[in-house]
PDB file of C-alpha atoms and ligand atoms in Angstrom:
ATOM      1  CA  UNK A 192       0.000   0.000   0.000  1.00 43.00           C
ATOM      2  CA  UNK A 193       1.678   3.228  -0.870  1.00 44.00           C
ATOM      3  CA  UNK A 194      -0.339   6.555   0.101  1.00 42.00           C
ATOM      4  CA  UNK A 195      -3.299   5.542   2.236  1.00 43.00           C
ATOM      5  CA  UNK A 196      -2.526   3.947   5.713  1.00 42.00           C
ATOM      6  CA  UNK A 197      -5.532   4.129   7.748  1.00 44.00           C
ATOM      7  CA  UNK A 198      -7.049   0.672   5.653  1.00 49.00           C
ATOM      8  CA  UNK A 199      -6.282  -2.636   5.904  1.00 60.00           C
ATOM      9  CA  UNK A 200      -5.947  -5.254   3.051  1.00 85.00           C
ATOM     10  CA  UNK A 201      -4.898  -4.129  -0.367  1.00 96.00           C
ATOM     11  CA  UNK A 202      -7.096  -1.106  -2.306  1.00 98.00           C
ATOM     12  CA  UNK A 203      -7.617  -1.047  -6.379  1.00 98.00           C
ATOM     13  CA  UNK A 204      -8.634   1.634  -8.903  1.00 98.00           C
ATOM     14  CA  UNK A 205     -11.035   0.390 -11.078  1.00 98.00           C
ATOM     15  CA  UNK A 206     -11.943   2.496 -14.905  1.00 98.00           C
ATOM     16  CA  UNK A 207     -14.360   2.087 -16.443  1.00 98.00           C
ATOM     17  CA  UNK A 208     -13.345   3.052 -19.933  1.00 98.00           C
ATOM     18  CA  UNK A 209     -14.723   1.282 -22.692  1.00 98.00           C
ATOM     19  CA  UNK A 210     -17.559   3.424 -23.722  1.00 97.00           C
ATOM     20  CA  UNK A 211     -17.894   4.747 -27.437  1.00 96.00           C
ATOM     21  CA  UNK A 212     -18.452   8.639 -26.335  1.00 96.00           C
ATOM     22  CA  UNK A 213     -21.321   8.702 -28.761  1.00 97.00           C
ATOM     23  CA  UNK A 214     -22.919  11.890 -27.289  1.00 97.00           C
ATOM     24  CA  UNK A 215     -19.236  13.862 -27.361  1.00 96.00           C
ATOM     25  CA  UNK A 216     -18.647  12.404 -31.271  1.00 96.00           C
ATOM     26  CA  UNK A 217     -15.114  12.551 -31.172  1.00 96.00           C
ATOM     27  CA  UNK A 218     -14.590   8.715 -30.788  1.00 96.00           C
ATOM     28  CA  UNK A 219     -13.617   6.596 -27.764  1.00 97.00           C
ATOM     29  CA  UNK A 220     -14.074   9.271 -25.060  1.00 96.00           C
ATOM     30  CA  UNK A 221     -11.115   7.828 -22.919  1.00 97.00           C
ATOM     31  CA  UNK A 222      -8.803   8.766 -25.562  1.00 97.00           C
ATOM     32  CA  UNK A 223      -9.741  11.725 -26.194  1.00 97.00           C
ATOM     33  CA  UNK A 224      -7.039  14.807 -25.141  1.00 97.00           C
ATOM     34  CA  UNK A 225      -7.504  17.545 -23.039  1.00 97.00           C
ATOM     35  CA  UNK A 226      -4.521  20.264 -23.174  1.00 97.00           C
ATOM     36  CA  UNK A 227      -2.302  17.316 -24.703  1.00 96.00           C
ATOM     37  CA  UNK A 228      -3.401  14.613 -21.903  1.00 96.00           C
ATOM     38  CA  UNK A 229      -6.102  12.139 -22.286  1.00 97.00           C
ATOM     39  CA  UNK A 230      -8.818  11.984 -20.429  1.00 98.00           C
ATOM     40  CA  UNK A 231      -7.758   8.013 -19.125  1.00 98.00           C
ATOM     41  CA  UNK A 232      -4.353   9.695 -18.218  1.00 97.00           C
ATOM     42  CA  UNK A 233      -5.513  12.413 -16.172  1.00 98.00           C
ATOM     43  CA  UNK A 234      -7.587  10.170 -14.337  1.00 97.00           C
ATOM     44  CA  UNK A 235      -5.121   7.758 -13.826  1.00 98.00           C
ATOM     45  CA  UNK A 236      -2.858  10.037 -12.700  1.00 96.00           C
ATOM     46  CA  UNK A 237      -4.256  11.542  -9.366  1.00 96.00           C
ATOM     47  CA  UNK A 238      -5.273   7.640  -8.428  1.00 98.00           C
ATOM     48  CA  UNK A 239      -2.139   5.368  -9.176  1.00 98.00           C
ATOM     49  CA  UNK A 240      -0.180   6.885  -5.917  1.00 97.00           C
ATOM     50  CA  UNK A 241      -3.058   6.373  -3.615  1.00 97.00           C
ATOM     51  CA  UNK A 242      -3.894   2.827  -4.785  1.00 98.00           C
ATOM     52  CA  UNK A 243      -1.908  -0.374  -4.838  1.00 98.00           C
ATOM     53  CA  UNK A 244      -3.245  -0.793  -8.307  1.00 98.00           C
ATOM     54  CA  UNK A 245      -4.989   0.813 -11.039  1.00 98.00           C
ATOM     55  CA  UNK A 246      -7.558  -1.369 -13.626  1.00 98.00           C
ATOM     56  CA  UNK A 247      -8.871   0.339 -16.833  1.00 98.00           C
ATOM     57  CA  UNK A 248     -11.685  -1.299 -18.643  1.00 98.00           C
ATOM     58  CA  UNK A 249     -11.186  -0.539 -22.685  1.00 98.00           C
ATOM     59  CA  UNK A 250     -12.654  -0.871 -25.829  1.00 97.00           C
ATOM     60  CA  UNK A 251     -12.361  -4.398 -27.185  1.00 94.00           C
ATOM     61  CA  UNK A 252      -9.049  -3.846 -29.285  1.00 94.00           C
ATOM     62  CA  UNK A 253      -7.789  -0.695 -27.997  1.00 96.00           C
ATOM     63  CA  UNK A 254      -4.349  -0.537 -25.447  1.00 96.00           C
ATOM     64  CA  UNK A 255      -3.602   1.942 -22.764  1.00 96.00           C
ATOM     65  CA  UNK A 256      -2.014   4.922 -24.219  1.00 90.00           C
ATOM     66  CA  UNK A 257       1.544   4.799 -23.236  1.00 88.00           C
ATOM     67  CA  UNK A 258       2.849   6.071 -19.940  1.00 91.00           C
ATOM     68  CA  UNK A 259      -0.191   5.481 -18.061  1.00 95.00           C
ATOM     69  CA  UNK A 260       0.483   3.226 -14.742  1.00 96.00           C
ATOM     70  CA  UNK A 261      -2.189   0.397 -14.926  1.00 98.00           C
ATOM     71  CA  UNK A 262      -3.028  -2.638 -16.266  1.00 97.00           C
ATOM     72  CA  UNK A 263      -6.292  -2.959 -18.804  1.00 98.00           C
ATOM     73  CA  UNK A 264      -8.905  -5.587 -19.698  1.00 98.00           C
ATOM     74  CA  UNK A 265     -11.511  -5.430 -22.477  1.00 98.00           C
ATOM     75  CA  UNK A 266     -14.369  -4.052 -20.997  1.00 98.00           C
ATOM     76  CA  UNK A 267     -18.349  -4.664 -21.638  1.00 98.00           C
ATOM     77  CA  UNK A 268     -20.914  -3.872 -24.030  1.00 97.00           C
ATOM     78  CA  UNK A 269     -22.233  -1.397 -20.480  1.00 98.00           C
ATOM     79  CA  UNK A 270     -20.372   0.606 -17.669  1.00 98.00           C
ATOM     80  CA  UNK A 271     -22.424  -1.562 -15.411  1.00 98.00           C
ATOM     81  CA  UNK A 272     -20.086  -4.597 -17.401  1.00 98.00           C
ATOM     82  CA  UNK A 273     -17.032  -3.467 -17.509  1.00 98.00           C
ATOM     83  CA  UNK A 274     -17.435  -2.610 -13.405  1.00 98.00           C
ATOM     84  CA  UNK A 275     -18.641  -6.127 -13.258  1.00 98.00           C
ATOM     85  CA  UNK A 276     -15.483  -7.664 -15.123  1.00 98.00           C
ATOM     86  CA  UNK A 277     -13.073  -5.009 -13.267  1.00 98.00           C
ATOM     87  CA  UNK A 278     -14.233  -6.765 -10.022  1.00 98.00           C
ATOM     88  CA  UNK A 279     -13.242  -9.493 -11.168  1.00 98.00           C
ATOM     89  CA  UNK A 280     -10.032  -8.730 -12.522  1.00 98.00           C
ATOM     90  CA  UNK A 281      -8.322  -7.522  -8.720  1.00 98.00           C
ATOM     91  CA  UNK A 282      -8.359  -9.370  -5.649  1.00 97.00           C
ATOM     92  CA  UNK A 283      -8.677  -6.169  -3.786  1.00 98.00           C
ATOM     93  CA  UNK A 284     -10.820  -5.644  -0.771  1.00 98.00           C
ATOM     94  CA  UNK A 285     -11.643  -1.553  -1.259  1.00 98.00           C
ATOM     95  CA  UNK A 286     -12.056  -0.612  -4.559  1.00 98.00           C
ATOM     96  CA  UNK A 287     -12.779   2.679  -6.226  1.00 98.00           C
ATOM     97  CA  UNK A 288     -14.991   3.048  -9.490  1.00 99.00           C
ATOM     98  CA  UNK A 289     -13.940   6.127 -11.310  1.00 98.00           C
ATOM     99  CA  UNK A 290     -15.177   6.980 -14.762  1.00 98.00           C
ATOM    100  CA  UNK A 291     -12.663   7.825 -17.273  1.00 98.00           C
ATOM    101  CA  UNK A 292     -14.667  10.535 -18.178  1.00 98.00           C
ATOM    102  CA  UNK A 293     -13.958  12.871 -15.057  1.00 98.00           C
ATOM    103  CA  UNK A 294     -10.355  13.626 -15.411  1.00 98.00           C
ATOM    104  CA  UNK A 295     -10.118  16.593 -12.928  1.00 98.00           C
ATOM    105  CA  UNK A 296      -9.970  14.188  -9.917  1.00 98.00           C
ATOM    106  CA  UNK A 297      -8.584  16.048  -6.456  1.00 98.00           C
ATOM    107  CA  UNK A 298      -6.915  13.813  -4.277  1.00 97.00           C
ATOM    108  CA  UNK A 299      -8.692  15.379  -1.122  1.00 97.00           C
ATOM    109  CA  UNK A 300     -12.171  13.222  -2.091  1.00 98.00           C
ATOM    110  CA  UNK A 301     -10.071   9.987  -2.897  1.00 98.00           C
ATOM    111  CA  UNK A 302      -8.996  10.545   0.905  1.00 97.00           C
ATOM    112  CA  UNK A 303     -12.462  11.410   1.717  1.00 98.00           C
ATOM    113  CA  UNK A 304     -13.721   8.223  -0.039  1.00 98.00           C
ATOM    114  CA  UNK A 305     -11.044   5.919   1.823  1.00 97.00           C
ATOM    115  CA  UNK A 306     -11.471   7.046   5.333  1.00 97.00           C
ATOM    116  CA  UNK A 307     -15.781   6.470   4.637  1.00 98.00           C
ATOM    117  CA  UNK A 308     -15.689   2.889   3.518  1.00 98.00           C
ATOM    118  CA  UNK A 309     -14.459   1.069   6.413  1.00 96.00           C
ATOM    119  CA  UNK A 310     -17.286   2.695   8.066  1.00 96.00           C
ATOM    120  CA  UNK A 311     -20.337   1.293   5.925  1.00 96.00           C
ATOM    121  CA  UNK A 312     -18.231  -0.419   3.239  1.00 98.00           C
ATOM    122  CA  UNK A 313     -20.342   1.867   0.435  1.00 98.00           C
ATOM    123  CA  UNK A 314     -19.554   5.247  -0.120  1.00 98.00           C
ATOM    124  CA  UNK A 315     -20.013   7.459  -3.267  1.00 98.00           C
ATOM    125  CA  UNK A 316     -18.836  11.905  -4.322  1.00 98.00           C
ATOM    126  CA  UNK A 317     -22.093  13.579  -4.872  1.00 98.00           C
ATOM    127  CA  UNK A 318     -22.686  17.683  -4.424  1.00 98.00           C
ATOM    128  CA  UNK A 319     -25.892  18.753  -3.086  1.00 98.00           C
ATOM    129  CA  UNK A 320     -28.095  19.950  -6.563  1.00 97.00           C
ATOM    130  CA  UNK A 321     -27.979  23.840  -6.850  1.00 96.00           C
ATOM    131  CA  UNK A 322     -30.353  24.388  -9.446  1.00 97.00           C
ATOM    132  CA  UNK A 323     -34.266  24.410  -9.107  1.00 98.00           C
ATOM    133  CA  UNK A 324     -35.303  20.861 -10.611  1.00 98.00           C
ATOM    134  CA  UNK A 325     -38.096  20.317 -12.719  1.00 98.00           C
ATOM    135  CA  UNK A 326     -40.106  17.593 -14.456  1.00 98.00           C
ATOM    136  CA  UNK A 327     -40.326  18.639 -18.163  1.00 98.00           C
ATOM    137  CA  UNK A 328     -43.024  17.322 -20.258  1.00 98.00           C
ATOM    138  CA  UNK A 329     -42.845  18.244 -24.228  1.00 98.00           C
ATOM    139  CA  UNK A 330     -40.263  21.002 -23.536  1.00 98.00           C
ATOM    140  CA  UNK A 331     -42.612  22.330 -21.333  1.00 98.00           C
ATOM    141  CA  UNK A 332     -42.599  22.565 -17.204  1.00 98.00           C
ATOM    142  CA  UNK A 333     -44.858  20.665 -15.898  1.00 98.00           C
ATOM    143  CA  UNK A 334     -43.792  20.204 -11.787  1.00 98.00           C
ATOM    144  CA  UNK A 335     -41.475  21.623  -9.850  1.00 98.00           C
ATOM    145  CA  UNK A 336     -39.324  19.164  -7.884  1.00 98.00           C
ATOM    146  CA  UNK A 337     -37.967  19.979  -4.549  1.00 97.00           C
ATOM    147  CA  UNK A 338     -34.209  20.166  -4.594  1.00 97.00           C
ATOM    148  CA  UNK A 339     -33.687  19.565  -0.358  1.00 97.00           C
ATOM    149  CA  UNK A 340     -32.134  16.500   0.156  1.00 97.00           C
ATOM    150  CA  UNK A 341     -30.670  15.794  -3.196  1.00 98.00           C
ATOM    151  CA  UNK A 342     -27.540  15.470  -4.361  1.00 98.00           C
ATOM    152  CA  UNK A 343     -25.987  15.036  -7.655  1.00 98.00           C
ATOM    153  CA  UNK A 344     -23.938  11.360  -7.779  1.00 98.00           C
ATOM    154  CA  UNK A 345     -20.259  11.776  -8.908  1.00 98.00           C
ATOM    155  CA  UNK A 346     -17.544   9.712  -9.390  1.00 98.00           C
ATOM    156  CA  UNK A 347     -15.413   7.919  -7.770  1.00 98.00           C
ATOM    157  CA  UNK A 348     -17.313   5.469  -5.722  1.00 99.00           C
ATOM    158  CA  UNK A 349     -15.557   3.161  -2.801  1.00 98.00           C
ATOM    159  CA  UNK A 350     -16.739   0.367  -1.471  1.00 98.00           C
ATOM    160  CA  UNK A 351     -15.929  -3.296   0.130  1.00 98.00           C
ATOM    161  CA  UNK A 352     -14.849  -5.208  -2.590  1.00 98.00           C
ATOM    162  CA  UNK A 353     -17.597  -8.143  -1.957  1.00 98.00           C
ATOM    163  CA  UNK A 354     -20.357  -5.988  -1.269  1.00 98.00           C
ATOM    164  CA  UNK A 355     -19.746  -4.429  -4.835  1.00 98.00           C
ATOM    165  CA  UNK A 356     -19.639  -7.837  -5.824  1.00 98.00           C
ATOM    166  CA  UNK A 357     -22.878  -9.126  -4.071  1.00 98.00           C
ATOM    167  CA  UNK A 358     -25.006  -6.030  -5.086  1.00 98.00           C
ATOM    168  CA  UNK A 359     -23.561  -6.556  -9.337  1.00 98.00           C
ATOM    169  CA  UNK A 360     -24.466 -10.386  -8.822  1.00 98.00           C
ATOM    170  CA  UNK A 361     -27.831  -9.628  -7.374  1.00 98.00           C
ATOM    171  CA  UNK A 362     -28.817  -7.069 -10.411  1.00 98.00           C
ATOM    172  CA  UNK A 363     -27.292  -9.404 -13.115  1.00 98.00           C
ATOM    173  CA  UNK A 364     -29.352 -12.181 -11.926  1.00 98.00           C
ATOM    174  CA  UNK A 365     -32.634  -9.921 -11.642  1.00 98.00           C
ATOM    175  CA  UNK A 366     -31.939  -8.428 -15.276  1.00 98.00           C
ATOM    176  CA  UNK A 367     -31.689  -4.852 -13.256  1.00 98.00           C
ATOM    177  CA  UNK A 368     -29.258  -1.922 -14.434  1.00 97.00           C
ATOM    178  CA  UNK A 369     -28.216   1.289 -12.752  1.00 96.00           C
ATOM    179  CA  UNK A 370     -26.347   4.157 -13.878  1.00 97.00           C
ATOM    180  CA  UNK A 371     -23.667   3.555 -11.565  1.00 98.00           C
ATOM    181  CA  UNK A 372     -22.645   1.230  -8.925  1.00 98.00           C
ATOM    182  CA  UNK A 373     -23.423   2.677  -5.602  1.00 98.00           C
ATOM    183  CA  UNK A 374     -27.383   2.789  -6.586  1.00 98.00           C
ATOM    184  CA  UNK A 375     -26.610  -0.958  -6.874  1.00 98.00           C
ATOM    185  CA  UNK A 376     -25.766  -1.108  -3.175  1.00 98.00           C
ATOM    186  CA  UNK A 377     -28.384   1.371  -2.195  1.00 98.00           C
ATOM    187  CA  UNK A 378     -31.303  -1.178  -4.018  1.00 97.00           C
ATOM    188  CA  UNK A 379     -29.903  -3.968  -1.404  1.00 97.00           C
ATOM    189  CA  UNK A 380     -30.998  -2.092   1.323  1.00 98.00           C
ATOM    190  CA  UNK A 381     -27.011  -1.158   2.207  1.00 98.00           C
ATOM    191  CA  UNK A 382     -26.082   2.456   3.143  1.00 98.00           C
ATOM    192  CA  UNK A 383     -24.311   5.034   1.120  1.00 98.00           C
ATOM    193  CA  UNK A 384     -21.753   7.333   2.272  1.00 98.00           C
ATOM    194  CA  UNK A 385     -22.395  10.813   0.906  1.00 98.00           C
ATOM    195  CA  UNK A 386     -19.280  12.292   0.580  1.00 98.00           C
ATOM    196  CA  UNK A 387     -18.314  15.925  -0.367  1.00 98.00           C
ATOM    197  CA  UNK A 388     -17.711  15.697  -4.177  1.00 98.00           C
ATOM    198  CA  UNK A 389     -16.073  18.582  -5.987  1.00 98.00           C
ATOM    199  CA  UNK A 390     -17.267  20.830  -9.090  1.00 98.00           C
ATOM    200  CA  UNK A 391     -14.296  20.152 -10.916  1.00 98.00           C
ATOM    201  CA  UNK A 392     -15.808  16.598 -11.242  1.00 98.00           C
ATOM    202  CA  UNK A 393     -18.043  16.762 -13.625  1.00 98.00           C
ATOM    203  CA  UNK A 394     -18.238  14.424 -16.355  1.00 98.00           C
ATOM    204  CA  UNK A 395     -17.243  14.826 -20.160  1.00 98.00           C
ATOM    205  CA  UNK A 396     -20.624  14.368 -21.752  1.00 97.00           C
ATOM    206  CA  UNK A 397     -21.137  16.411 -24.778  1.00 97.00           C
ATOM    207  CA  UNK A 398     -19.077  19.209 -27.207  1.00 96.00           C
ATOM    208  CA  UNK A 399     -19.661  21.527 -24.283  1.00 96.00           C
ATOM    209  CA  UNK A 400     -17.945  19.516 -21.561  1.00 97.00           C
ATOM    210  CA  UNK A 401     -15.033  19.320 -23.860  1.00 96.00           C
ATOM    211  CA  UNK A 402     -14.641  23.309 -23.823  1.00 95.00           C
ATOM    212  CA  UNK A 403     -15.534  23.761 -20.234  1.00 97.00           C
ATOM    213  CA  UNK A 404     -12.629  20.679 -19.390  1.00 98.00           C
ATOM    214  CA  UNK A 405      -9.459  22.815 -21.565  1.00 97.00           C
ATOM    215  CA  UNK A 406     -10.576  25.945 -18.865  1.00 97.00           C
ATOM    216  CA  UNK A 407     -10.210  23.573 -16.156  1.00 98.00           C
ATOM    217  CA  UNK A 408      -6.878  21.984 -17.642  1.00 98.00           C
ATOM    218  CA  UNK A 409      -4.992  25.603 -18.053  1.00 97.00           C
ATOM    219  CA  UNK A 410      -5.711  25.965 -14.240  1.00 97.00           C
ATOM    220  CA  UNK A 411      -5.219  22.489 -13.090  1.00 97.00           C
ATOM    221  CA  UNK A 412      -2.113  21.914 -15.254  1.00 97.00           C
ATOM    222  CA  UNK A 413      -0.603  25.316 -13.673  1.00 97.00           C
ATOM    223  CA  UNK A 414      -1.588  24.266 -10.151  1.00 95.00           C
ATOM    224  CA  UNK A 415      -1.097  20.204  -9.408  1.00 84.00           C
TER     225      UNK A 415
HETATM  226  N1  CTP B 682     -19.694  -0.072 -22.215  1.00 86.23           N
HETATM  227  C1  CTP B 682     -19.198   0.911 -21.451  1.00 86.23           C
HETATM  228  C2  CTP B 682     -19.809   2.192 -21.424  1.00 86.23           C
HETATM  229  C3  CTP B 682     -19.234   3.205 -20.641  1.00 86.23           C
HETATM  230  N2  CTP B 682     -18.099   2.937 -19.950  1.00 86.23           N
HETATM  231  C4  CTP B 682     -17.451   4.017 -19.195  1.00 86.23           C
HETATM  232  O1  CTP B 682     -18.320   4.547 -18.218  1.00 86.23           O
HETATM  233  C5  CTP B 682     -18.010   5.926 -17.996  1.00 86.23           C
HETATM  234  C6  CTP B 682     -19.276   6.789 -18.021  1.00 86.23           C
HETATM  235  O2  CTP B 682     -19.910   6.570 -19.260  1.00 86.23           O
HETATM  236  P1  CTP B 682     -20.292   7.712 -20.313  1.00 86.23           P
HETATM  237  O3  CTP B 682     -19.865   9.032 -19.852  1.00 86.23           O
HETATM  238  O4  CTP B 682     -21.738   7.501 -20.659  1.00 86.23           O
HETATM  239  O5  CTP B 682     -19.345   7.332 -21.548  1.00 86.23           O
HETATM  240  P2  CTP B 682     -19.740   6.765 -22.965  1.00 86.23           P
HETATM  241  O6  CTP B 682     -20.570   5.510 -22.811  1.00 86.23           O
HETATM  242  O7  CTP B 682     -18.460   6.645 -23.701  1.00 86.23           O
HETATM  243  O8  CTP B 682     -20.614   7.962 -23.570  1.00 86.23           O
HETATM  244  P3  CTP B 682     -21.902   7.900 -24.501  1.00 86.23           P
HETATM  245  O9  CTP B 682     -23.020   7.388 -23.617  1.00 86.23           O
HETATM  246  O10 CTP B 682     -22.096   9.308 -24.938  1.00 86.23           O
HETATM  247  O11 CTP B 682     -21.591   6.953 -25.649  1.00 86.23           O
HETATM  248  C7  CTP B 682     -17.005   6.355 -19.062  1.00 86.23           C
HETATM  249  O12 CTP B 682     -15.720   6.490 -18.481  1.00 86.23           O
HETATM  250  C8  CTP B 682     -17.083   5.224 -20.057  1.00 86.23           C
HETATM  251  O13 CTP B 682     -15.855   4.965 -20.756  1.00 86.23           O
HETATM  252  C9  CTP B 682     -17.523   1.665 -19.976  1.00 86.23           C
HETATM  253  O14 CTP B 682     -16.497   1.431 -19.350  1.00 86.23           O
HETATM  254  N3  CTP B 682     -18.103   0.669 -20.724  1.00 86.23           N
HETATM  255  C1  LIG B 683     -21.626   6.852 -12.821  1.00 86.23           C
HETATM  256  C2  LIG B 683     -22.108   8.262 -13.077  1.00 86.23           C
HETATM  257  O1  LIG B 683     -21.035   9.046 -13.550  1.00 86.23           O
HETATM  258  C3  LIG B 683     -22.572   8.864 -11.753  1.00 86.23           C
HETATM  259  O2  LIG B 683     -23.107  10.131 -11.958  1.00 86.23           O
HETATM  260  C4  LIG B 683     -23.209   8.326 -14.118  1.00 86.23           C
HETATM  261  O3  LIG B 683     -24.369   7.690 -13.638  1.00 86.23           O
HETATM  262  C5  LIG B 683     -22.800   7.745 -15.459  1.00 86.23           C
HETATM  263  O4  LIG B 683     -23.839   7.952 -16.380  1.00 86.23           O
HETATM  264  P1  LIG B 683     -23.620   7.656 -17.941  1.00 86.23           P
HETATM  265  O5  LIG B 683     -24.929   7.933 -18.584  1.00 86.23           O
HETATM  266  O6  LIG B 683     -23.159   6.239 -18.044  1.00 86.23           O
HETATM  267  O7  LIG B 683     -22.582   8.637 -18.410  1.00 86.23           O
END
């Protein structure tokens, strides 16, 4: 174990990166380069020295870019997949899901994250929601939501190894999917750790994510 000491037993990175980026259209989104650095590398790079390993799920055919500290399978035809076949890939007992797709990772919520899953063995970055929330119908409003009490789900996610396990096993075998792991737990009746996430998070989705993540870069390239 190299930066984290307050866990026993041996901790993993696990990346899911095998989607196809359809919604950015620039090909597999993993690849794709922010300020010279791929989004895969830059998340990569705040995890490797706070993990004894680092997994990256790809696209069937594709190899790690060079340089990047971590050892890739093919992943599946959905995230929920390739988390299922990362899981099985490590003999780790905390892992952390992080999607390729948020490369501005601060190492202050992978501490966060490791200190909260020896407590309930489940614990995921989310920021409480800022904006008002509302139920569209036919681009029009049709009910307001109420925003207290929710949060927006980030990545990464920690958790006990076999619990992660347990909860993907249960959902395969019921033919349910989730958008990411933790709500896997959460359906089993197990806690979730909210955690302070971090703004810088946010996922590369679309063309517009792409802009907003070379702003971040200049700043986080000048600063970490
Ligand atoms: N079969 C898949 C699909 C997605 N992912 C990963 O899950 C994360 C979140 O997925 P998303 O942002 O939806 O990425 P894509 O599936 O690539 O995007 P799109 O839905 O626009 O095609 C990404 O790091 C993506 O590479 C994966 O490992 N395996
Ligand atoms: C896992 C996730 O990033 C948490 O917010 C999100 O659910 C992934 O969603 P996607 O539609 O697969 O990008």
């Amino acid at each position: 174990m190299t930066g984290v000491c307050f866990l026993a037993g041996r901790t993993a990175a696990l990346i899911p990166a095998a989607g196809s980026g359809t919604r950015l259209g620039r090909g597999p989104k993993a690849f794709v380069e922010v300020a010279g650095k791929s989004l895969l590398a830059r998340s990569v790079a705040t995890l490797a020295p706070l993990v004894d390993e680092v997994l990256v799920a790809l696209p069937e055919g594709l190899a790690l870019p060079e340089g990047v500290p971590a050892r890739a399978i093919p992943g599946g035809e959905t995230r929920q997949e390739s988390v299922w076949r990362l899981l099985h890939a490590t003999p780790a007992d905390v892992v952390l899901v992080h999607d390729a797709a948020r490369p501005f990772l601060p190492e202050g919520v992978v501490q966060a994250l490791l200190e909260a899953v020896p407590e309930t063995g489940a614990a995921t970055a989310a920021l409480p929601v800022a904006d008002t929330l509302v139920r569209g119908e036919r681009g029009r409003w049709a009910d307001l939501v109420p925003r207290a009490g929710l949060w927006a789900v980030q990545t990464p996610q920690g958790f006990r190894r076999e619990l992660l396990l347990r909860a993907h096993a249960a959902a395969r075998a019921e033919g349910f999917s989730a958008t990411d792991d933790a709500g896997l737990i959460a359906r089993l009746g197990f806690p979730v750790t909210l955690v302070p996430g971090d703004a810088r998070l946010f996922k590369v989705t679309t063309p517009g994510d792409l802009a907003l993540a070379q702003a971040v870069a200049a700043v986080w390239d000048a600063t970490s």
